[in-house]
Short mmCIF file of C-alpha atoms and ligand atoms in Angstrom, two decimals:
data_model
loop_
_atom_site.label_atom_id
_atom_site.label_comp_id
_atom_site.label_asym_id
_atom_site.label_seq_id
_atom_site.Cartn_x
_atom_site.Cartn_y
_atom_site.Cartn_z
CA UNK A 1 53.77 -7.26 36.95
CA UNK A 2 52.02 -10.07 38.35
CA UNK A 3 48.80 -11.17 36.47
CA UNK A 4 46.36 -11.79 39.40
CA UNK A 5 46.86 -8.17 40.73
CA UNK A 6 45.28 -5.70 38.32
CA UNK A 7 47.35 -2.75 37.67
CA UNK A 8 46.19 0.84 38.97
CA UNK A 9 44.71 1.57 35.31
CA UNK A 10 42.56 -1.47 35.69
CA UNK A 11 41.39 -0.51 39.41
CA UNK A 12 40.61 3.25 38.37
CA UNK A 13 39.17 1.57 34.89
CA UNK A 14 36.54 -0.28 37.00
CA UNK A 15 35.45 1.62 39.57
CA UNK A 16 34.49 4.21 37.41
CA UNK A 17 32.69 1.61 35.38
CA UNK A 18 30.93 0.77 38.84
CA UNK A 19 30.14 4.55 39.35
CA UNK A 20 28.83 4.83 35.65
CA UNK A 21 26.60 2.22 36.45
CA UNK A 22 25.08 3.47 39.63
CA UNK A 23 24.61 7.36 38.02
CA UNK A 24 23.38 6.13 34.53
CA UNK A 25 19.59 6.01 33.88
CA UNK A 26 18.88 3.10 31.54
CA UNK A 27 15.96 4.22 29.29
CA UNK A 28 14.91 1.62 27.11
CA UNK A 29 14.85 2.80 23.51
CA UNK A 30 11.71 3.33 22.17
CA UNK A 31 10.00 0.00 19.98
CA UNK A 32 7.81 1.22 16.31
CA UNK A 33 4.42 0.05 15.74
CA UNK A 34 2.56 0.57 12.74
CA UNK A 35 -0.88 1.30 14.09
CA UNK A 36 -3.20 2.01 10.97
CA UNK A 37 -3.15 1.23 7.28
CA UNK A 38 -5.30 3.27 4.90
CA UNK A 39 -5.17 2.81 1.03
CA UNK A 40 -7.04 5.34 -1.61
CA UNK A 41 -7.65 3.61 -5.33
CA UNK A 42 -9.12 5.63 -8.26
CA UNK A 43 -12.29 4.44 -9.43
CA UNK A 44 -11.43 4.30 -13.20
CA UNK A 45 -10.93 0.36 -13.92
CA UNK A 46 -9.32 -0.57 -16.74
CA UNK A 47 -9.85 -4.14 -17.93
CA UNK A 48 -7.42 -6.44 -19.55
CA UNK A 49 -11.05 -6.91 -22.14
CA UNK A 50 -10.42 -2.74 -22.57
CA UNK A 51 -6.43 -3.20 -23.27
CA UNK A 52 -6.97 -5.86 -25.78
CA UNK A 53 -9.07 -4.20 -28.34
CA UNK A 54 -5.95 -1.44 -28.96
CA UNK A 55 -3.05 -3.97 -27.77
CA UNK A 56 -1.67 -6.83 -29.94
CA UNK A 57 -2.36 -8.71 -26.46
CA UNK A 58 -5.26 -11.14 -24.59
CA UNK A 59 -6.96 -11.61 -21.73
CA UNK A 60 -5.69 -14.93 -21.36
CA UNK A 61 -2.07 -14.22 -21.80
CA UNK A 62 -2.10 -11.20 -19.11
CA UNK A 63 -3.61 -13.40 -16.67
CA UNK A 64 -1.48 -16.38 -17.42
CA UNK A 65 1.78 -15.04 -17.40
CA UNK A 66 0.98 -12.57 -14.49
CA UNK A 67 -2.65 -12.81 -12.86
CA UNK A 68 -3.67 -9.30 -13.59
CA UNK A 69 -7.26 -9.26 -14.80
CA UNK A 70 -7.77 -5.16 -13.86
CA UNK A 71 -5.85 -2.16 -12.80
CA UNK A 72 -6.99 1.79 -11.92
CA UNK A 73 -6.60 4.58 -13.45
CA UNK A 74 -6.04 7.70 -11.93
CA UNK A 75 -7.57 10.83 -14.12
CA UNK A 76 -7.68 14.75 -13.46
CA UNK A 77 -4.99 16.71 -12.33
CA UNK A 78 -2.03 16.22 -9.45
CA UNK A 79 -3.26 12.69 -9.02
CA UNK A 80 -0.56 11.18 -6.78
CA UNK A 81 -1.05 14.07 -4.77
CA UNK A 82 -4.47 13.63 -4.54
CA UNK A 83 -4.49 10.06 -3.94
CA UNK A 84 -1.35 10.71 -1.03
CA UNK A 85 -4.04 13.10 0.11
CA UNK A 86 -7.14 11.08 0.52
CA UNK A 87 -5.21 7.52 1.62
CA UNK A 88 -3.43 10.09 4.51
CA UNK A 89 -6.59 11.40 5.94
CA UNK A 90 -7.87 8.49 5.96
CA UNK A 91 -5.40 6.81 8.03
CA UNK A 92 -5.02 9.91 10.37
CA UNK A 93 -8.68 9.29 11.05
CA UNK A 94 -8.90 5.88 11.26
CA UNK A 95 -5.62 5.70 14.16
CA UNK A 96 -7.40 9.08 16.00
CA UNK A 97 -4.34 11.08 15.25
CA UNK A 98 -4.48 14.73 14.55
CA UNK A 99 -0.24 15.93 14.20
CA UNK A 100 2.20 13.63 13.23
CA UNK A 101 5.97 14.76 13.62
CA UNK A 102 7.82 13.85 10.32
CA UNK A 103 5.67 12.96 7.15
CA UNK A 104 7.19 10.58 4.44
CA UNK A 105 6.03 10.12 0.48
CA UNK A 106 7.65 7.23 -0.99
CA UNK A 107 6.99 7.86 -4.58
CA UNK A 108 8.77 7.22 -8.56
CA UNK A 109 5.83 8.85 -10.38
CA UNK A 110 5.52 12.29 -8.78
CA UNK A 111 2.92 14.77 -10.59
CA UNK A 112 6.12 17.03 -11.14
CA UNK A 113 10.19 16.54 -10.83
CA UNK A 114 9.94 19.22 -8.48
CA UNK A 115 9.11 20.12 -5.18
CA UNK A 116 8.49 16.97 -3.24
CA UNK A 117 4.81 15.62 -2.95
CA UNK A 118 5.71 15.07 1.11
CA UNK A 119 5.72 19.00 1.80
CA UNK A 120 2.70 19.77 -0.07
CA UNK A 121 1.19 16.73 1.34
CA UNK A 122 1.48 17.90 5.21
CA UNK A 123 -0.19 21.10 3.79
CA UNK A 124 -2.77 19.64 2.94
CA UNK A 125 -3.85 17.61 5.75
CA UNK A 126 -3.41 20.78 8.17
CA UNK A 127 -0.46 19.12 10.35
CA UNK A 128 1.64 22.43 10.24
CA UNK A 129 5.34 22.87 9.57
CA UNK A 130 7.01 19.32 10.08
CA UNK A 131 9.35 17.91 8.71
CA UNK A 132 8.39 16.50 5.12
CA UNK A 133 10.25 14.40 2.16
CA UNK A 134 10.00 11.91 -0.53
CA UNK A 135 11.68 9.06 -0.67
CA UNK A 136 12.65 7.71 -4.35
CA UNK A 137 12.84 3.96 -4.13
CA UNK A 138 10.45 3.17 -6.85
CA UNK A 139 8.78 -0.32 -5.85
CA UNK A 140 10.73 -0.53 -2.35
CA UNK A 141 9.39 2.73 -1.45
CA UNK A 142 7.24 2.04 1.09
CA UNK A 143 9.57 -0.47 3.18
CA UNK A 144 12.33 2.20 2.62
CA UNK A 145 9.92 4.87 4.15
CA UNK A 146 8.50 1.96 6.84
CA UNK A 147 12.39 1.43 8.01
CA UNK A 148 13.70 4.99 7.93
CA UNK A 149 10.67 5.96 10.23
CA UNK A 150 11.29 2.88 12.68
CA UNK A 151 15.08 3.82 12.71
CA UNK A 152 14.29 7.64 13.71
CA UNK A 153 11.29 6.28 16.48
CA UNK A 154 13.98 3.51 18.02
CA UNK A 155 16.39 6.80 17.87
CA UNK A 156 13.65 8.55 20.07
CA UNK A 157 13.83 11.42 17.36
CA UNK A 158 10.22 11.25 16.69
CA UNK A 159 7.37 9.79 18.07
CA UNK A 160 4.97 9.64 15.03
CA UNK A 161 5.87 9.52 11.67
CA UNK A 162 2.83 9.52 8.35
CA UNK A 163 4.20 7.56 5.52
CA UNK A 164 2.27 7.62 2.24
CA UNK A 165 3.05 5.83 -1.16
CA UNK A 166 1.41 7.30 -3.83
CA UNK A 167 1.77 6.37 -7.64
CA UNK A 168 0.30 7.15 -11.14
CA UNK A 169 2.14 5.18 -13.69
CA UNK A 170 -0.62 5.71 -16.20
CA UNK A 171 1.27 8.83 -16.76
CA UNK A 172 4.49 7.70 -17.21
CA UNK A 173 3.87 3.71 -18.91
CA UNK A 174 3.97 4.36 -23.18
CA UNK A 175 0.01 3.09 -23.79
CA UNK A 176 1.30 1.71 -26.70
CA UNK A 177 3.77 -0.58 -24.69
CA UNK A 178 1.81 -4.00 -24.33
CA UNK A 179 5.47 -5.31 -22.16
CA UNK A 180 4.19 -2.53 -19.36
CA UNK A 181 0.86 -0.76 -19.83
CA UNK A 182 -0.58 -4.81 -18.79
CA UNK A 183 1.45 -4.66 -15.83
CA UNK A 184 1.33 -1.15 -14.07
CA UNK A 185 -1.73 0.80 -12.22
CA UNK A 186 -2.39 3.37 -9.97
CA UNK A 187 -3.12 3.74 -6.75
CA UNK A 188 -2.07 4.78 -3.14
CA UNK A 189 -1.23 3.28 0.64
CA UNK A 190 -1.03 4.80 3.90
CA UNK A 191 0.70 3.89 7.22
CA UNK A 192 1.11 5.50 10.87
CA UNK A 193 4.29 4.42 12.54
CA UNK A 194 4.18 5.32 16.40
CA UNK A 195 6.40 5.00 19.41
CA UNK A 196 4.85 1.66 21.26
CA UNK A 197 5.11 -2.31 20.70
CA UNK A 198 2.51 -4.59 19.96
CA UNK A 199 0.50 -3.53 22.87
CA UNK A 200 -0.19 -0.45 20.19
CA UNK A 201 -0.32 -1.78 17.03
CA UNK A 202 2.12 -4.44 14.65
CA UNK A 203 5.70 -3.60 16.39
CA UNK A 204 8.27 -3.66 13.49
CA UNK A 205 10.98 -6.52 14.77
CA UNK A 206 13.45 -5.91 12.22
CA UNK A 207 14.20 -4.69 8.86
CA UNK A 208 16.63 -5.61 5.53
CA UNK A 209 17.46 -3.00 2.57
CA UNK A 210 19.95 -2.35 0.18
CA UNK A 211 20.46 -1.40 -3.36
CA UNK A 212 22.61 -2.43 -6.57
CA UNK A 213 23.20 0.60 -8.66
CA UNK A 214 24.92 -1.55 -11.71
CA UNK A 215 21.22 -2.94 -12.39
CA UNK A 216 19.85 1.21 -13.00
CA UNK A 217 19.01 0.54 -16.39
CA UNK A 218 16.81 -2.51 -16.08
CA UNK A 219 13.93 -0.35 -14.90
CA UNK A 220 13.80 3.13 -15.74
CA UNK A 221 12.17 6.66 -17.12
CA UNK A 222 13.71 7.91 -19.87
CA UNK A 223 13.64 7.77 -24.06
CA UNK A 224 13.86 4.38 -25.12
CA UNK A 225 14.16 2.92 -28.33
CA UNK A 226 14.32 6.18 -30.35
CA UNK A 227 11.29 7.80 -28.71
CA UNK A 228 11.87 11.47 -27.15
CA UNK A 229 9.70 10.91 -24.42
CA UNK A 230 10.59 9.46 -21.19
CA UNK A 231 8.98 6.46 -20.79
CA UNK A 232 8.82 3.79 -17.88
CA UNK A 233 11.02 0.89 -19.51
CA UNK A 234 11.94 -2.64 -18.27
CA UNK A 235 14.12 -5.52 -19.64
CA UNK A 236 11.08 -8.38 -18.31
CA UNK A 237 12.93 -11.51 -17.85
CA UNK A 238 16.00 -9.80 -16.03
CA UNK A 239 14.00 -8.14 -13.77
CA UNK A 240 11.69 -11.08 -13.23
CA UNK A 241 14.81 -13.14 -12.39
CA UNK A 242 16.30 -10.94 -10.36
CA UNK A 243 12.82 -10.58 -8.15
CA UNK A 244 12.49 -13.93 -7.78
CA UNK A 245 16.46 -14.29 -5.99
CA UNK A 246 16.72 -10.76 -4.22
CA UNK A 247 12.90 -10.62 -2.67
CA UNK A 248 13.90 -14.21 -1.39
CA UNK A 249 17.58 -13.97 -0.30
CA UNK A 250 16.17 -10.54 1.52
CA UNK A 251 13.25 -12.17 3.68
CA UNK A 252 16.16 -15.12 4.58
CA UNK A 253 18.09 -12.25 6.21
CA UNK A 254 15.33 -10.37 8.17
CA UNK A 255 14.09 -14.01 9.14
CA UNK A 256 17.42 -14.33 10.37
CA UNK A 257 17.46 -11.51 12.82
CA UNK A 258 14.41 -12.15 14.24
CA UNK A 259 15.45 -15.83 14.73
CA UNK A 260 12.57 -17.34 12.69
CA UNK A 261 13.35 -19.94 9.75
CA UNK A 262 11.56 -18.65 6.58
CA UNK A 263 8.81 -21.79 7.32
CA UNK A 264 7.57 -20.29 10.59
CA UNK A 265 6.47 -16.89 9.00
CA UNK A 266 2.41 -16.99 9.23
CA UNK A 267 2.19 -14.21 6.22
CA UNK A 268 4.30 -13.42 3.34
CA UNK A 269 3.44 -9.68 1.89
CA UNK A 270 5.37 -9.15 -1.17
CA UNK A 271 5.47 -6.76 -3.97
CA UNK A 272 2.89 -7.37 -6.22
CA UNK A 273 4.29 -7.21 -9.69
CA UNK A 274 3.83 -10.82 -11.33
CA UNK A 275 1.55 -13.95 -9.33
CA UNK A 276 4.28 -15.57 -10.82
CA UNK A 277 7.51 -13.97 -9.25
CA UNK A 278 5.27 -14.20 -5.61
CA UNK A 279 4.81 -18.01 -6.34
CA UNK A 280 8.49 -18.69 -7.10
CA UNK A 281 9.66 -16.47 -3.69
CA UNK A 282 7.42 -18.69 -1.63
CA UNK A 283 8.75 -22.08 -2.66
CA UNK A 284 12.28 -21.00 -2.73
CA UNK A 285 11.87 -19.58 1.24
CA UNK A 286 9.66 -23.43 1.47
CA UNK A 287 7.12 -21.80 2.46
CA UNK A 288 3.33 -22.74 1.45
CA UNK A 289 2.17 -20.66 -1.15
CA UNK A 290 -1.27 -19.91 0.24
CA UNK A 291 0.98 -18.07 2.78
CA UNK A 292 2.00 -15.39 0.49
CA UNK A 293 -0.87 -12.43 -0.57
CA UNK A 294 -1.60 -12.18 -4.31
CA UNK A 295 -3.28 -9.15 -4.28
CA UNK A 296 -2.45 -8.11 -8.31
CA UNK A 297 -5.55 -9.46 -9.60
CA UNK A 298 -7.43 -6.19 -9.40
CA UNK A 299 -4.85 -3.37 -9.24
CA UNK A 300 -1.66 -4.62 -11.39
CA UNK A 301 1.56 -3.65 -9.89
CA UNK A 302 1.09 -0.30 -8.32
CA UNK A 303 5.00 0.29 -7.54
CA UNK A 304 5.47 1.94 -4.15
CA UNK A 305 1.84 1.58 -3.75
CA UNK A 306 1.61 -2.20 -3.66
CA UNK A 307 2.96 -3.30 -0.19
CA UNK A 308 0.28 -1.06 2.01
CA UNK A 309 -2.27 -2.43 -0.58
CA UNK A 310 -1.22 -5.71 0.26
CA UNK A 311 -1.72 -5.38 3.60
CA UNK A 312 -5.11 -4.38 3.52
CA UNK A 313 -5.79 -7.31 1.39
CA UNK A 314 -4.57 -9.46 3.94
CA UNK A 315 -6.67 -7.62 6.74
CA UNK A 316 -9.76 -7.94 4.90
CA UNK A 317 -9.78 -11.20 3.51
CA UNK A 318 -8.61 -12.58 7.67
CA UNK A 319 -5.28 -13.46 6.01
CA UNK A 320 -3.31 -11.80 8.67
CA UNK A 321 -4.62 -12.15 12.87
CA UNK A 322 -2.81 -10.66 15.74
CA UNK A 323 0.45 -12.66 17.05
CA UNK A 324 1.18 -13.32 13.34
CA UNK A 325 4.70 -13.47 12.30
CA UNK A 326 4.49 -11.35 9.45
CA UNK A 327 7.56 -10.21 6.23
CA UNK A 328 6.85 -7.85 3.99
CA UNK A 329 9.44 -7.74 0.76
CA UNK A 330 9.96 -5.67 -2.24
CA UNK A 331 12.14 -4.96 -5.28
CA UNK A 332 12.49 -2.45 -7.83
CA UNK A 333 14.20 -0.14 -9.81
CA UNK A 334 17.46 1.85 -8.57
CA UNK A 335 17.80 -1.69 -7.92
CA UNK A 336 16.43 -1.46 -4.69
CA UNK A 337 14.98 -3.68 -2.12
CA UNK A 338 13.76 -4.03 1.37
CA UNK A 339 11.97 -6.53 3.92
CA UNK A 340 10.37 -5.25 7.41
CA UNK A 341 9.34 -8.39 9.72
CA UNK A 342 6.71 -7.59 11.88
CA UNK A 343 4.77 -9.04 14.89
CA UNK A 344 0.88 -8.41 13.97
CA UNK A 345 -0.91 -6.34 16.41
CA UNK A 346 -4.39 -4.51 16.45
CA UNK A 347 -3.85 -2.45 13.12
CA UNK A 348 -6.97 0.02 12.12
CA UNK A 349 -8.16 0.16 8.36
CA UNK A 350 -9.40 2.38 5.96
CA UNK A 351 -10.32 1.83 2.29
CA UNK A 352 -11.16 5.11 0.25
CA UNK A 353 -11.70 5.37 -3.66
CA UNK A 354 -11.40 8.48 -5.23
N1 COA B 401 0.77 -9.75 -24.55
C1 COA B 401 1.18 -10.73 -25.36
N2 COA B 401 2.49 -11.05 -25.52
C2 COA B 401 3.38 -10.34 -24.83
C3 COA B 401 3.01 -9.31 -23.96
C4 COA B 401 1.65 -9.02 -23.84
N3 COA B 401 1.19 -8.05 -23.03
N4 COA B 401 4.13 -8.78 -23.39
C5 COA B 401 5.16 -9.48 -23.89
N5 COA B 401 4.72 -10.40 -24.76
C6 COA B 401 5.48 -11.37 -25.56
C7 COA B 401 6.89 -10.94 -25.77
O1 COA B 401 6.99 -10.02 -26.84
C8 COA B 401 7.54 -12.26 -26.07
O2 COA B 401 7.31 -12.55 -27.42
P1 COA B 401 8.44 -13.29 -28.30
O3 COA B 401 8.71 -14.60 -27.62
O4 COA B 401 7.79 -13.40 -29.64
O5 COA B 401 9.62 -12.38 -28.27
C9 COA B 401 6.77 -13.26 -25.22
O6 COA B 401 5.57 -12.59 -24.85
C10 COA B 401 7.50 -13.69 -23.99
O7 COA B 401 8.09 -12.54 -23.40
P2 COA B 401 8.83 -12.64 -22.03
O8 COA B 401 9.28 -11.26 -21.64
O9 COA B 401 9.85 -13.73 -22.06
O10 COA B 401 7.62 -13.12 -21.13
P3 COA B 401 7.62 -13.42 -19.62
O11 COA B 401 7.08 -14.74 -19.39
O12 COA B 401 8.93 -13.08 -18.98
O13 COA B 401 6.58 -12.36 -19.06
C11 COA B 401 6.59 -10.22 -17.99
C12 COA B 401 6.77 -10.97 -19.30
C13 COA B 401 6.85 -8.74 -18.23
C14 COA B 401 5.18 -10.44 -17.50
C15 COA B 401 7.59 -10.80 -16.96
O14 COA B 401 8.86 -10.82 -17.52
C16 COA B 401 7.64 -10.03 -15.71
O15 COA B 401 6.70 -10.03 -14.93
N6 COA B 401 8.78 -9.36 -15.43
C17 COA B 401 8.93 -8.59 -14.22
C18 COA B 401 8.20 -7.33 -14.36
C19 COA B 401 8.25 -6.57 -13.09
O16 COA B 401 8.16 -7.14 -12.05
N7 COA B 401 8.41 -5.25 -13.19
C20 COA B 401 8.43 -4.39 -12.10
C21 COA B 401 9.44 -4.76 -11.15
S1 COA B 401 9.23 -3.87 -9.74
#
């Protein structure tokens, strides 16, 4: 067969490609914007001053070897509920949005095992019989829950999707534990992911997530040292190593795919667990570390909670302006981790304490 005449497969090969594209409709698949933030923090403070006087610990140590100086304390019952409840309304307010179609709770410190927070949380705010689930990613909960709803709005399943991260790990640190009970508050952060780009809002560019299952026991509930009760538990240094190289190595491959080098990203929001770990992921990427939001100092690490409380300390202190490049990045147990680039838009804000 000769090679410059196409054989009779080829012809009837192409002119149906030809016909395909003269029939087929090209709809552009939909871009996700998140449009609002809203976070709710409980108005109990407790001071490093308070922890010292039962703790074999100081002031000077907690703020030196993390930059903690305060975290909340959420009292009463069903408090992650309550906080999902009041950070939610808030941010259904704030964007002008009564229904949502899918509602997400990213959460590790649920009032009870069982049922999800997510169902009882759509209850609650009167949007009716969607969809509704948690999403257990401890500290990468809320960039789990941020990518899974931009996945399903590019997909053109939904159109708007409520994701909450709500956490009380008062309830679940041992207060006699001065490794964690320093480290961990409570708290809660809201977000409204829509169909739109950054005409409506910060349009989510790209995201990175995985997990490492081998690392499970480096962060996790159950009875540790001979105690019965299931305790949160860490091994530090591991953990704090192991921050430092994922959070980093993940924000390199989102910066990738949106074709920025880790220097050009205007604002760094990463998990807030130690100052320390957030100054060590900035100079690894080379980036300035006035780039990266500390926003610790006054809530601890708040798990799930910390990213969307992050946020709105970058909003309100003018950290963060529209056309910003913008990462967030996390780690946590499971191990999991995640990083959402963004390109900052007009984002609405609410701040609630409960
Ligand atoms: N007050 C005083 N001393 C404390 C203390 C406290 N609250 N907590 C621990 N120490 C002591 C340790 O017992 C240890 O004493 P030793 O040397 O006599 O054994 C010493 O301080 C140093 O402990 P180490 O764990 O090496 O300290 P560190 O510099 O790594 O800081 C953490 C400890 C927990 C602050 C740090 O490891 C960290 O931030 N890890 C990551 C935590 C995290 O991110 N968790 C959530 C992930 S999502």
């Amino acid at each position: 067969m000769s090679l410059d005449r196409p054989s009779r497969m080829c012809r009837v090969l192409e002119s149906k490609r030809r016909l395909d594209i003269k029939d087929t409709t090209i709809v552009p698949s939909p871009t996700a914007a998140i449009t609002a933030i809203a976070t709710c923090l409980p108005s109990t403070r407790v001071t490093n001053a308070e922890l010292s006087q039962r703790l074999d610990t100081t002031d000077r140590w907690i703020r030196s070897r993390t930059g903690i100086a305060e975290r909340r304390r959420a009292d009463g019952k069903g408090p992650v509920l309550a906080m999902a409840t009041s950070a939610g309304a808030a941010v259904l307010e704030v964007a002008g949005h009564r229904t949502v179609d899918l509602v997400l709770v990213a959460t590790s410190s649920p009032d009870r095992p069982s049922p999800a927070v997510a169902p009882q949380l759509a209850s609650r705010l009167g949007l009716g019989f969607v969809p509704a689930f948690d999403i257990s990613a401890v500290c990468s909960g809320f960039l789990y829950a941020t990518n899974i709803a931009s996945s399903l709005i590019r997909s053109g399943a939904f159109r708007s999707i409520l994701i909450v991260a709500s956490e009380a790990y008062s309830r679940i640190v041992d207060p006699d534990d001065r490794a964690t009970s320093v480290i961990f508050g409570d708290g809660a952060g809201a977000a409204l992911v829509v169909a739109g780009g950054t005409a409506s809002g910060s349009e989510v560019l790209a995201e990175d997530w995985g997990s490492d299952g081998d690392g499970c026991d480096l962060l996790q509930v159950g009875p540790a040292g001979g105690d019965v009760r299931n305790y949160f538990s860490m091994s530090g240094r591991e953990v704090y190593l192991r921050a430092i190289e994922t959070m980093s190595t993940s924000v390199r491959a989102v910066s990738e795919r949106c074709s920025w080098h880790t220097d050009e990203i205007d604002v760094l929001v990463p998990h807030q667990a130690n100052r320390r770990i957030i100054e060590a992921v900035a100079k690894k990427l080379s980036m300035p570390a006035d780039r990266a939001v500390v926003s610790l100092e006054k809530t601890g690490n708040t798990a799930a909670a910390s990213i969307p409380l992050a946020l709105a300390h970058a909003m309100t202190t003018g950290m963060v302006r529209a056309g910003d490049r913008v990462v967030m990045t996390a780690f946590g147990g499971g191990l999991t981790w995640a990083s959402t680039a963004l390109r900052w838009g007009e984002v609405g804000l609410a701040e609630v304490e409960l």
